[in-house]
Short mmCIF file of C-alpha atoms and ligand atoms in Angstrom, two decimals:
data_model
loop_
_atom_site.label_atom_id
_atom_site.label_comp_id
_atom_site.label_asym_id
_atom_site.label_seq_id
_atom_site.Cartn_x
_atom_site.Cartn_y
_atom_site.Cartn_z
CA MET A 204 -28.75 36.34 15.48
CA GLY A 205 -26.04 38.21 13.57
CA ASN A 206 -23.46 37.45 16.31
CA VAL A 207 -24.15 33.72 16.60
CA LYS A 208 -21.12 31.82 15.29
CA SER A 209 -22.08 29.23 12.71
CA LYS A 210 -20.80 25.70 13.34
CA GLN A 211 -17.55 24.99 11.52
CA ALA A 212 -18.25 23.11 8.30
CA GLY A 213 -16.29 19.98 7.41
CA PRO A 214 -14.18 17.89 9.80
CA SER A 215 -13.81 19.07 13.38
CA LYS A 216 -10.39 20.41 14.41
CA LYS A 217 -10.65 18.37 17.59
CA ALA A 218 -11.07 15.10 15.68
CA LEU A 219 -8.29 16.05 13.22
CA THR A 220 -5.86 16.86 16.04
CA SER A 221 -6.71 13.67 17.89
CA CYS A 222 -6.30 11.56 14.73
CA TYR A 223 -2.92 13.20 13.95
CA LYS A 224 -1.71 12.14 17.43
CA ASP A 225 -2.96 8.60 16.77
CA CYS A 226 -1.14 8.51 13.41
CA THR A 227 2.11 9.61 15.09
CA ALA A 228 1.73 6.96 17.80
CA LEU A 229 1.00 4.28 15.17
CA VAL A 230 4.13 5.17 13.19
CA LYS A 231 6.32 5.06 16.29
CA GLU A 232 4.87 1.76 17.48
CA ARG A 233 4.71 -0.13 14.16
CA LYS A 234 7.65 1.50 12.29
CA CYS A 235 5.29 1.77 9.33
CA ALA A 236 6.06 5.29 8.04
CA PRO A 237 7.22 4.22 4.53
CA ILE A 238 4.17 2.15 3.60
CA LEU A 239 1.82 4.91 4.84
CA VAL A 240 3.65 7.46 2.67
CA ARG A 241 3.45 5.14 -0.34
CA LEU A 242 -0.28 4.50 0.25
CA ALA A 243 -1.08 8.22 0.24
CA TRP A 244 1.10 8.86 -2.83
CA HIS A 245 -0.60 6.05 -4.77
CA ASP A 246 -4.06 7.45 -3.90
CA CYS A 247 -2.92 10.76 -5.47
CA GLY A 248 -0.61 9.51 -8.19
CA ASN A 249 -3.25 8.37 -10.67
CA TYR A 250 -4.64 11.88 -11.07
CA ASP A 251 -5.15 13.11 -14.63
CA ARG A 252 -5.90 16.83 -14.80
CA ASN A 253 -7.22 16.57 -18.36
CA ALA A 254 -9.46 13.55 -17.80
CA ARG A 255 -10.35 15.11 -14.41
CA ASN A 256 -10.32 11.84 -12.52
CA GLY A 257 -8.12 9.96 -10.06
CA GLY A 258 -6.40 11.77 -7.19
CA ALA A 259 -6.73 12.04 -3.43
CA CYS A 260 -10.28 10.77 -2.96
CA ALA A 261 -9.60 7.43 -1.20
CA SER A 262 -10.50 5.36 -4.26
CA ILE A 263 -7.46 3.30 -3.24
CA ARG A 264 -9.54 1.72 -0.45
CA PHE A 265 -11.55 -0.23 -3.04
CA ASP A 266 -10.37 -3.75 -3.99
CA LYS A 267 -10.57 -2.79 -7.65
CA GLU A 268 -7.77 -0.20 -7.22
CA LEU A 269 -5.76 -2.19 -4.65
CA ALA A 270 -5.59 -4.93 -7.30
CA HIS A 271 -3.64 -2.67 -9.70
CA GLY A 272 -0.13 -4.11 -10.08
CA CYS A 273 1.54 -0.95 -8.78
CA ASN A 274 -0.38 -1.24 -5.50
CA ALA A 275 1.02 -4.62 -4.44
CA GLY A 276 1.41 -4.63 -0.66
CA LEU A 277 -0.83 -1.63 -0.03
CA ASP A 278 -3.73 -3.74 1.26
CA GLY A 279 -1.64 -4.05 4.43
CA ALA A 280 -1.41 -0.26 4.65
CA MET A 281 -5.20 0.08 4.31
CA GLY A 282 -5.39 -2.36 7.24
CA LEU A 283 -3.51 0.25 9.31
CA ILE A 284 -5.89 3.03 8.22
CA GLN A 285 -9.16 1.23 9.03
CA PRO A 286 -8.82 1.35 12.87
CA LEU A 287 -8.16 5.11 12.60
CA LYS A 288 -11.34 5.50 10.54
CA ASP A 289 -13.29 3.38 13.07
CA LYS A 290 -12.08 5.63 15.90
CA HIS A 291 -12.66 8.89 13.98
CA PRO A 292 -15.80 8.23 11.89
CA GLY A 293 -16.33 11.96 11.25
CA LEU A 294 -13.14 12.13 9.18
CA SER A 295 -13.01 10.97 5.57
CA TYR A 296 -10.81 8.08 4.47
CA ALA A 297 -9.14 10.47 2.02
CA ASP A 298 -8.14 12.83 4.84
CA ILE A 299 -6.94 10.02 7.11
CA ILE A 300 -4.82 8.48 4.33
CA GLN A 301 -3.16 11.83 3.58
CA MET A 302 -2.84 12.73 7.26
CA ALA A 303 -1.14 9.41 8.10
CA SER A 304 1.49 10.13 5.44
CA ALA A 305 2.16 13.69 6.62
CA ALA A 306 2.35 12.55 10.26
CA ALA A 307 4.66 9.68 9.23
CA ILE A 308 7.09 12.10 7.60
CA GLU A 309 7.13 14.44 10.59
CA ALA A 310 7.50 11.53 13.04
CA SER A 311 10.48 10.26 10.98
CA GLY A 312 12.32 13.57 11.39
CA GLY A 313 11.03 15.24 8.22
CA PRO A 314 9.29 18.59 7.79
CA LYS A 315 5.85 19.49 9.12
CA ILE A 316 3.65 19.62 6.04
CA PRO A 317 1.10 22.47 5.87
CA MET A 318 -1.85 20.15 5.24
CA ARG A 319 -5.51 21.03 4.63
CA TYR A 320 -8.34 18.64 5.44
CA GLY A 321 -11.94 18.20 4.35
CA ARG A 322 -11.40 15.87 1.37
CA VAL A 323 -14.58 14.20 0.19
CA ASP A 324 -14.39 10.43 -0.32
CA ALA A 325 -15.20 8.76 -3.61
CA GLU A 326 -18.41 6.88 -2.86
CA THR A 327 -17.99 3.81 -5.05
CA ASP A 328 -15.33 2.03 -7.06
CA ALA A 329 -16.70 3.70 -10.17
CA ALA A 330 -14.16 6.41 -9.24
CA VAL A 331 -11.22 4.02 -9.71
CA PRO A 332 -9.35 5.22 -12.81
CA ILE A 333 -7.87 3.02 -15.48
CA GLU A 334 -4.72 1.12 -14.47
CA GLY A 335 -1.25 2.18 -15.59
CA ARG A 336 -0.85 5.77 -14.44
CA LEU A 337 1.74 5.35 -11.63
CA PRO A 338 5.42 5.54 -12.60
CA ASP A 339 7.66 2.53 -13.25
CA GLY A 340 11.15 2.53 -11.73
CA GLU A 341 12.71 0.68 -14.64
CA ALA A 342 12.04 0.30 -18.37
CA PRO A 343 9.86 -0.72 -20.10
CA PHE A 344 8.02 2.39 -19.00
CA GLY A 345 4.24 2.64 -19.12
CA GLN A 346 2.56 5.37 -21.12
CA ALA A 347 1.36 6.84 -17.81
CA ASP A 348 -1.87 8.10 -19.31
CA GLY A 349 -3.63 4.85 -18.62
CA ALA A 350 -4.98 4.85 -22.14
CA CYS A 351 -3.45 1.50 -22.95
CA PRO A 352 -3.02 -0.49 -19.76
CA GLY A 353 -0.25 -2.99 -20.06
CA ASP A 354 0.92 -1.41 -23.29
CA LYS A 355 4.50 -0.47 -22.49
CA SER A 356 6.25 2.42 -24.19
CA GLU A 357 9.23 1.87 -26.46
CA ASP A 358 10.72 5.05 -25.00
CA PRO A 359 13.53 3.96 -22.66
CA ASP A 360 14.11 7.47 -21.27
CA PRO A 361 13.29 7.60 -17.54
CA ALA A 362 13.22 11.43 -17.55
CA ALA A 363 10.56 11.51 -20.26
CA HIS A 364 8.59 8.90 -18.31
CA LEU A 365 8.72 10.91 -15.08
CA ARG A 366 7.59 14.03 -16.93
CA ARG A 367 4.70 12.19 -18.59
CA VAL A 368 3.48 11.02 -15.17
CA PHE A 369 4.02 14.16 -13.09
CA TYR A 370 3.13 16.80 -15.70
CA ARG A 371 -0.15 14.89 -16.17
CA MET A 372 -0.85 15.72 -12.49
CA GLY A 373 0.21 19.37 -12.88
CA LEU A 374 3.59 19.01 -11.13
CA ASN A 375 6.90 20.45 -12.40
CA ASP A 376 10.57 19.39 -12.54
CA ARG A 377 11.46 20.81 -9.10
CA GLU A 378 8.49 19.02 -7.55
CA ILE A 379 9.42 15.74 -9.29
CA VAL A 380 12.90 15.87 -7.75
CA ALA A 381 11.73 16.96 -4.29
CA LEU A 382 9.04 14.26 -4.15
CA SER A 383 11.48 11.57 -5.33
CA GLY A 384 13.36 12.35 -2.12
CA ALA A 385 10.62 10.45 -0.25
CA HIS A 386 12.70 7.38 -1.14
CA THR A 387 15.03 8.46 1.63
CA ILE A 388 12.68 6.23 3.65
CA GLY A 389 11.38 2.78 2.83
CA ARG A 390 12.23 -0.26 0.79
CA ALA A 391 11.34 -2.04 -2.43
CA TYR A 392 10.53 -5.73 -2.53
CA LYS A 393 11.09 -8.35 -5.23
CA GLU A 394 7.66 -9.84 -4.61
CA ARG A 395 5.87 -6.46 -4.87
CA SER A 396 7.43 -4.22 -7.53
CA GLY A 397 10.04 -6.75 -8.63
CA VAL A 398 12.51 -3.88 -8.98
CA PRO A 399 15.24 -4.90 -6.47
CA THR A 400 17.92 -7.41 -7.32
CA LEU A 401 18.18 -8.66 -3.73
CA ASP A 402 15.56 -10.15 -1.37
CA SER A 403 17.31 -8.60 1.59
CA THR A 404 20.39 -6.50 2.44
CA LYS A 405 22.60 -5.84 5.45
CA TYR A 406 20.45 -2.77 6.16
CA THR A 407 17.07 -4.54 6.00
CA ALA A 408 17.59 -8.18 6.99
CA GLU A 409 16.51 -7.59 10.59
CA GLY A 410 13.71 -5.10 9.93
CA PRO A 411 12.47 -3.31 12.02
CA GLY A 412 8.97 -4.26 10.99
CA THR A 413 8.85 -6.53 7.94
CA LYS A 414 12.25 -8.08 7.28
CA GLY A 415 14.04 -7.77 3.93
CA GLY A 416 13.62 -5.65 0.85
CA MET A 417 16.12 -3.15 -0.55
CA SER A 418 16.32 0.41 0.74
CA TRP A 419 17.66 3.51 -1.01
CA THR A 420 19.48 4.65 2.15
CA ARG A 421 21.15 3.06 5.18
CA ASP A 422 18.82 4.56 7.79
CA TRP A 423 15.61 3.99 5.89
CA LEU A 424 13.31 5.05 8.74
CA ASP A 425 14.91 8.51 9.04
CA PHE A 426 13.53 11.24 6.79
CA ASN A 427 16.53 13.37 5.79
CA ASN A 428 18.48 14.30 2.61
CA ASP A 429 20.62 11.13 2.55
CA TYR A 430 18.94 10.03 -0.71
CA PHE A 431 20.38 13.09 -2.49
CA VAL A 432 23.73 12.96 -0.68
CA ALA A 433 24.21 9.36 -1.94
CA LEU A 434 23.08 10.31 -5.47
CA ALA A 435 25.45 13.28 -5.66
CA ALA A 436 28.35 11.24 -4.29
CA GLY A 437 27.78 8.67 -7.04
CA GLU A 438 27.95 6.07 -4.31
CA LYS A 439 27.91 2.52 -5.65
CA ASN A 440 26.76 0.23 -2.87
CA ALA A 441 25.38 -3.19 -3.81
CA ASP A 442 23.21 -3.14 -0.67
CA LEU A 443 21.40 0.04 -1.69
CA LEU A 444 18.80 0.47 -4.43
CA GLU A 445 19.08 2.97 -7.25
CA MET A 446 16.40 2.74 -9.94
CA SER A 447 16.74 4.34 -13.39
CA THR A 448 14.24 6.97 -12.27
CA ASP A 449 16.47 7.79 -9.29
CA ALA A 450 19.72 7.96 -11.27
CA VAL A 451 18.22 10.25 -13.93
CA LEU A 452 17.70 12.99 -11.35
CA LEU A 453 21.44 13.59 -11.54
CA THR A 454 21.89 13.28 -15.32
CA ASP A 455 18.90 15.18 -16.73
CA GLU A 456 19.69 18.90 -17.08
CA GLY A 457 16.24 19.94 -15.80
CA PHE A 458 16.41 17.76 -12.69
CA LYS A 459 20.11 17.98 -11.79
CA PRO A 460 20.30 21.48 -10.22
CA HIS A 461 17.53 20.56 -7.77
CA ALA A 462 19.07 17.19 -6.87
CA LEU A 463 22.47 18.82 -6.23
CA LYS A 464 20.91 21.57 -4.14
CA TYR A 465 19.01 19.07 -1.98
CA GLY A 466 22.23 17.05 -1.49
CA GLU A 467 23.96 20.19 -0.23
CA SER A 468 21.15 21.53 1.93
CA GLN A 469 18.66 19.50 3.93
CA ALA A 470 16.83 22.74 4.78
CA ALA A 471 16.28 23.46 1.06
CA PHE A 472 15.06 19.89 0.52
CA PHE A 473 12.65 20.07 3.46
CA GLU A 474 11.22 23.42 2.32
CA ASP A 475 10.57 22.26 -1.25
CA TYR A 476 9.47 18.79 -0.17
CA ALA A 477 6.82 20.13 2.23
CA ALA A 478 5.35 22.42 -0.45
CA ALA A 479 5.36 19.71 -3.14
CA HIS A 480 3.90 17.10 -0.78
CA LYS A 481 1.04 19.44 0.16
CA LYS A 482 0.29 20.06 -3.53
CA LEU A 483 0.43 16.33 -4.32
CA SER A 484 -1.86 15.55 -1.37
CA GLU A 485 -4.59 17.74 -2.89
CA VAL A 486 -4.58 16.70 -6.56
CA GLY A 487 -8.06 15.75 -7.68
CA SER A 488 -9.59 16.39 -4.25
CA THR A 489 -12.92 18.07 -3.60
CA PHE A 490 -12.88 19.90 -0.24
CA ASP A 491 -15.80 20.53 2.09
CA PRO A 492 -15.54 23.35 3.07
CA PRO A 493 -13.93 24.49 -0.20
CA GLU A 494 -11.08 26.27 1.59
CA GLY A 495 -10.32 23.19 3.72
CA VAL A 496 -9.58 22.98 7.44
CA SER A 497 -6.08 23.31 8.92
CA ILE A 498 -4.85 22.25 12.35
C1 LIG B 146 9.37 9.36 -9.09
C2 LIG B 146 8.74 8.25 -9.48
C3 LIG B 146 8.59 7.08 -8.55
C4 LIG B 146 8.85 5.79 -8.85
C5 LIG B 146 9.30 5.25 -10.19
C6 LIG B 146 8.62 5.03 -7.64
C7 LIG B 146 8.77 3.66 -7.55
C8 LIG B 146 8.73 2.95 -6.37
C9 LIG B 146 8.94 1.53 -6.26
C10 LIG B 146 9.21 0.58 -7.43
C11 LIG B 146 8.85 1.21 -4.95
C12 LIG B 146 8.99 -0.16 -4.32
C13 LIG B 146 7.62 -0.79 -4.08
C14 LIG B 146 7.75 -2.17 -3.49
O1 LIG B 146 8.47 -3.00 -4.08
O2 LIG B 146 7.13 -2.41 -2.42
C15 LIG B 146 8.60 2.43 -4.21
C16 LIG B 146 8.50 2.52 -2.86
C17 LIG B 146 8.25 3.67 -2.17
N1 LIG B 146 7.90 4.88 -2.74
FE1 LIG B 146 8.12 5.39 -4.67
N2 LIG B 146 8.23 5.86 -6.64
C18 LIG B 146 8.17 7.14 -7.15
C19 LIG B 146 7.76 8.27 -6.49
C20 LIG B 146 7.40 8.31 -5.17
C21 LIG B 146 6.81 9.45 -4.51
C22 LIG B 146 6.41 10.74 -5.21
C23 LIG B 146 6.67 9.11 -3.19
C24 LIG B 146 6.10 9.90 -2.06
C25 LIG B 146 5.98 11.22 -2.06
C26 LIG B 146 7.17 7.76 -3.04
C27 LIG B 146 7.25 7.07 -1.86
C28 LIG B 146 7.68 5.76 -1.73
C29 LIG B 146 7.93 5.12 -0.45
C30 LIG B 146 7.87 5.78 0.92
C31 LIG B 146 8.28 3.80 -0.74
C32 LIG B 146 8.67 2.70 0.26
C33 LIG B 146 7.46 1.87 0.65
C34 LIG B 146 7.79 0.78 1.66
O3 LIG B 146 8.87 0.77 2.24
O4 LIG B 146 6.93 -0.08 1.87
N3 LIG B 146 7.57 7.29 -4.26
N4 LIG B 146 8.52 3.48 -5.11
#
């Protein structure tokens, strides 16, 4: 019996590989990469390493979490995930949500992210953490610890806000800057975050996909380093979005060297982005098997 191979624990590699292909096809067909990336980030982004709750456990699929103000519009993204779950019932929601984001980035021209799978789903909405832990793009900035939902900080410093949010998850300055580069894709909407000044721009009026919103870059479906190139150039373009938390990446002494480096070298951005994205995709997750499964 000593030579009999035990069955692989956790999700099957065959199902993972098949689901990754389905995610890639979905992104190409529906042009939905940005919203899938935002969905996965918001599942992770409420992690608190001290409170030991939140994180990549698919609690975002529950209405209670989707109703958090920061998650406006993400019910539509969950609607894209559900058919994948129906087709691949052996995979967890948490894995599919994170996989769809990684596949979306690769399909948009970004790096291949060295993902692990086997995340265990939160079973009930009791796992939904307190509201108020995701970052705000503009002041007034939330406390980010969720201790006082709705209680906005008097501190107008976007750098301090970003550090409160990302340090709480165990991420550092380089990772904050690299991950902010995800805004090289996607758009913000007045009726969701309320951050943009325009309903629509010359880059977004015709879609593809949903029409309107304000993008950070011209080619907002291409994952590249244009976000940092525009920041470094100090480009002022009324049709492009720049939030306070974007602009501060070039003015804060801890963030600036990374932002400049990523503007100069797409390869450097891709390398750091892939590592930071992998780390973000695992915050707060329990893996079965504990070492995870890679494809
Ligand atoms: C650094 C702090 C961050 C702030 C303040 C922030 C804020 C925002 C806001 C206000 C929007 C617009 C939402 C809407 O109106 O629909 C947005 C969109 C987006 N965010 Fe972030 N975000 C941050 C970090 C991240 C990270 C870490 C990622 C991924 C790794 C990410 C990925 C995205 C994407 C892809 C979109 C576009 C979604 C779409 O087009 O539907 N963001 N973000």
